[in-house]
Coordinates of C-alpha atoms in Angstrom, one line a residue:
X67 CA 219.1 -96.6 -112.3
X68 CA 219.1 -99.9 -111.9
X69 CA 216.8 -101.4 -109.4
X70 CA 217.3 -104.9 -107.8
X71 CA 214.8 -107.4 -109.0
X72 CA 213.3 -105.1 -111.6
X73 CA 213.7 -104.5 -115.7
X74 CA 214.0 -101.3 -116.2
X75 CA 214.4 -98.9 -119.0
X76 CA 217.9 -98.3 -118.7
X77 CA 218.5 -101.9 -119.2
X78 CA 216.0 -101.9 -122.2
X79 CA 218.2 -101.0 -125.0
X80 CA 220.9 -103.4 -124.0
X81 CA 217.7 -106.1 -123.1
X82 CA 216.7 -105.8 -126.6
X83 CA 220.4 -106.4 -128.7
X84 CA 219.5 -109.4 -130.5
X85 CA 215.7 -109.5 -130.6
X86 CA 213.9 -111.3 -132.8
X87 CA 210.0 -111.2 -132.8
X88 CA 209.4 -114.9 -133.3
X89 CA 212.3 -115.7 -130.3
X90 CA 211.1 -113.2 -127.9
X91 CA 213.3 -115.6 -125.6
X92 CA 216.4 -115.9 -127.8
X93 CA 219.1 -114.4 -126.0
X94 CA 222.7 -113.0 -127.2
X95 CA 225.5 -112.3 -124.7
X96 CA 224.8 -108.6 -124.2
X97 CA 221.4 -109.8 -123.7
X98 CA 221.5 -112.2 -121.5
X99 CA 224.1 -109.9 -119.1
X100 CA 220.7 -108.4 -118.4
X101 CA 218.8 -111.2 -116.9
X102 CA 221.3 -113.1 -115.5
X103 CA 221.7 -110.6 -113.1
X104 CA 218.1 -110.7 -112.8
X105 CA 218.3 -114.0 -111.6
X106 CA 221.7 -113.1 -108.9
X107 CA 219.1 -110.8 -107.0
X108 CA 216.2 -112.9 -107.2
X109 CA 218.5 -115.5 -105.2
X110 CA 219.8 -112.5 -102.7
X111 CA 222.7 -112.0 -104.1
X112 CA 222.8 -108.3 -105.1
X113 CA 225.8 -106.8 -107.3
X114 CA 228.8 -104.9 -105.7
X115 CA 227.8 -101.0 -106.0
X116 CA 228.5 -99.2 -108.7
X117 CA 231.7 -96.5 -109.1
X118 CA 231.4 -92.9 -108.5
X119 CA 230.7 -91.6 -111.8
X120 CA 233.7 -90.5 -113.8
X121 CA 233.4 -88.6 -117.0
X122 CA 231.1 -88.7 -119.1
X123 CA 228.3 -89.7 -116.8
X124 CA 229.6 -87.4 -114.1
X125 CA 228.8 -84.8 -116.6
X126 CA 225.3 -86.0 -117.7
X127 CA 224.6 -85.9 -113.6
X128 CA 226.0 -82.8 -113.2
X129 CA 223.9 -80.9 -116.0
X130 CA 220.8 -83.0 -116.2
X131 CA 219.3 -80.2 -113.6
X132 CA 220.1 -77.4 -115.9
X133 CA 218.8 -79.3 -118.8
X134 CA 215.3 -80.3 -117.3
X135 CA 215.4 -75.9 -116.5
X136 CA 216.0 -74.6 -119.6
X137 CA 213.7 -77.2 -120.7
X138 CA 211.3 -75.5 -118.9
X139 CA 212.1 -72.4 -119.3
X140 CA 211.6 -72.5 -123.5
X141 CA 209.0 -74.4 -123.8
X142 CA 206.6 -72.8 -121.0
X143 CA 205.8 -75.7 -119.3
X144 CA 206.5 -77.4 -115.7
X145 CA 208.2 -80.5 -115.1
X146 CA 207.1 -83.0 -112.4
X147 CA 209.4 -85.3 -110.6
X148 CA 208.3 -88.7 -111.3
X149 CA 208.6 -91.4 -108.8
X150 CA 209.8 -94.8 -109.1
X151 CA 206.4 -96.5 -111.3
X152 CA 206.0 -100.0 -112.0
X153 CA 204.3 -101.3 -115.1
X154 CA 200.4 -101.6 -115.6
X155 CA 201.0 -105.3 -117.4
X156 CA 204.5 -106.6 -114.8
X157 CA 205.1 -106.3 -111.5
X158 CA 208.8 -107.0 -112.4
X159 CA 209.4 -104.1 -114.8
X160 CA 209.6 -100.2 -113.7
X161 CA 211.7 -97.2 -113.5
X162 CA 212.2 -93.5 -112.9
X163 CA 211.6 -91.1 -115.7
X164 CA 213.6 -87.8 -115.4
X165 CA 210.4 -85.5 -115.8
X166 CA 206.9 -85.7 -116.2
X167 CA 204.9 -82.5 -118.3
X168 CA 200.7 -82.1 -118.1
X169 CA 198.5 -85.1 -117.9
X170 CA 200.4 -87.6 -120.6
X171 CA 203.8 -86.6 -121.1
X172 CA 207.1 -86.8 -119.8
X173 CA 211.1 -85.4 -120.4
X174 CA 214.0 -87.7 -121.1
X175 CA 217.5 -85.9 -120.4
X176 CA 220.5 -86.8 -121.6
X177 CA 223.5 -84.1 -121.6
X178 CA 226.4 -85.6 -123.8
X179 CA 230.0 -84.6 -123.1
X180 CA 231.4 -84.9 -126.7
X181 CA 229.8 -82.5 -128.6
X182 CA 229.4 -85.2 -132.1
X183 CA 227.0 -87.0 -129.9
X184 CA 224.7 -83.7 -128.7
X185 CA 224.2 -82.9 -132.4
X186 CA 223.5 -86.8 -133.3
X187 CA 220.0 -86.9 -132.9
X188 CA 220.0 -90.1 -135.5
X189 CA 222.3 -91.6 -133.0
X190 CA 220.9 -90.5 -130.0
X191 CA 217.4 -91.9 -130.7
X192 CA 218.1 -94.8 -132.2
X193 CA 220.7 -95.9 -129.4
X194 CA 217.6 -94.5 -126.3
X195 CA 214.3 -96.0 -128.2
X196 CA 214.1 -98.5 -125.9
X197 CA 214.3 -96.4 -123.0
X198 CA 211.7 -94.0 -124.4
X199 CA 209.0 -96.5 -125.0
X200 CA 210.0 -98.0 -121.7
X201 CA 209.2 -94.8 -119.8
X202 CA 205.9 -94.2 -121.9
X203 CA 205.2 -98.0 -121.8
X204 CA 205.4 -97.6 -117.2
X205 CA 203.8 -94.3 -117.1
X206 CA 201.3 -94.4 -119.5
X207 CA 202.4 -91.8 -121.6
X208 CA 201.3 -90.6 -124.8
X209 CA 204.3 -88.8 -125.8
X210 CA 208.0 -87.9 -124.4
X211 CA 210.3 -85.1 -125.3
X212 CA 213.8 -86.1 -125.0
X213 CA 216.2 -83.8 -125.2
X214 CA 219.7 -83.3 -125.6
X215 CA 221.4 -80.2 -123.5
X216 CA 224.6 -79.0 -123.5
X217 CA 225.4 -75.5 -121.8
X218 CA 228.7 -74.9 -123.7
X219 CA 227.2 -72.4 -126.3
X220 CA 227.6 -69.1 -124.0
X221 CA 227.5 -67.1 -127.6
X222 CA 224.9 -69.3 -130.0
X223 CA 222.8 -70.4 -126.7
X224 CA 219.8 -71.9 -129.4
X225 CA 222.2 -75.0 -129.4
X226 CA 222.7 -75.3 -126.3
X227 CA 219.1 -77.5 -126.2
X228 CA 217.6 -79.9 -128.7
X229 CA 214.2 -81.5 -128.6
X230 CA 212.5 -84.3 -130.3
X231 CA 209.1 -85.7 -129.3
X232 CA 208.5 -89.2 -129.5
X233 CA 204.9 -90.4 -129.9
X234 CA 203.6 -94.2 -127.9
X235 CA 204.6 -97.0 -130.0
X236 CA 201.9 -99.5 -129.3
X237 CA 203.6 -102.1 -131.4
X238 CA 207.1 -101.5 -130.0
X239 CA 205.6 -101.6 -126.1
X240 CA 204.7 -105.0 -127.2
X241 CA 207.3 -106.1 -128.3
X242 CA 209.2 -104.4 -124.9
X243 CA 206.7 -106.6 -123.2
X244 CA 207.6 -110.0 -125.0
X245 CA 210.8 -109.3 -123.9
X246 CA 210.9 -108.7 -120.7
X247 CA 208.2 -111.5 -120.1
X248 CA 210.7 -114.3 -121.7
X249 CA 213.8 -112.7 -120.0
X250 CA 212.2 -112.8 -116.3
X251 CA 210.7 -116.5 -117.0
X252 CA 215.1 -117.1 -117.7
X253 CA 215.7 -115.5 -114.6
X254 CA 213.7 -117.6 -113.1
X255 CA 214.6 -120.7 -114.1
X256 CA 218.4 -119.6 -113.7
X257 CA 217.1 -118.9 -109.8
X258 CA 215.7 -122.2 -109.4
X259 CA 219.0 -123.7 -110.2
X260 CA 220.9 -121.5 -108.0
X261 CA 218.7 -122.9 -105.4
X262 CA 218.8 -126.1 -106.3
X263 CA 222.7 -126.5 -105.9
X264 CA 223.7 -124.2 -103.0
X265 CA 220.3 -124.3 -100.9
X266 CA 220.1 -121.2 -98.5
X267 CA 224.2 -121.2 -98.3
X268 CA 224.3 -118.8 -102.2
X269 CA 228.0 -117.7 -102.9
X270 CA 227.7 -113.7 -102.5
X271 CA 230.1 -113.4 -105.0
X272 CA 229.9 -112.0 -108.6
X273 CA 231.6 -116.0 -109.7
X274 CA 227.7 -117.2 -109.2
X275 CA 227.9 -119.5 -111.7
X276 CA 224.8 -119.9 -114.0

């Protein structure tokens, strides 16, 4: 979930679009949108509040608790509620994982409304890989159980919960670190340009020019 003036794992999938290891400071339009939002927050502009969740997002929010309950019961573990945590290396990176397990594990739950996505493990793992490793980086975890939950299988409960354990990948985390450093540097530069142009009279409007 977004948090003002922070780069969060939930934004990493967009931030890493177009990433090149030899040019971590090169951003395409998708990644640049994340940087622009951060720059706007740096000068005191807070984007409009998100609209009430509808459709697929509302379905996910409603079923997340059931997903964690099912995971606990089937794997005989306790999932502890997590608090917002700041990266141990970058003070402007932080996030809140769905739950913590044991001493060095975590759990991140997705509840896709469309059953096709529930069973598309390759697609889901590819889509959320950056977010998952982002949480391992922020919390110092060794692994995360990435789960997909769909309660619409009363006659085949073995299909309702799918779990994939993702192990910590230091090389991938290093890429996230490099990208976040570059994004923050660019956002700071954008924020300075805004301050130089407007001073304290920064327009609180989505039309802030960068």
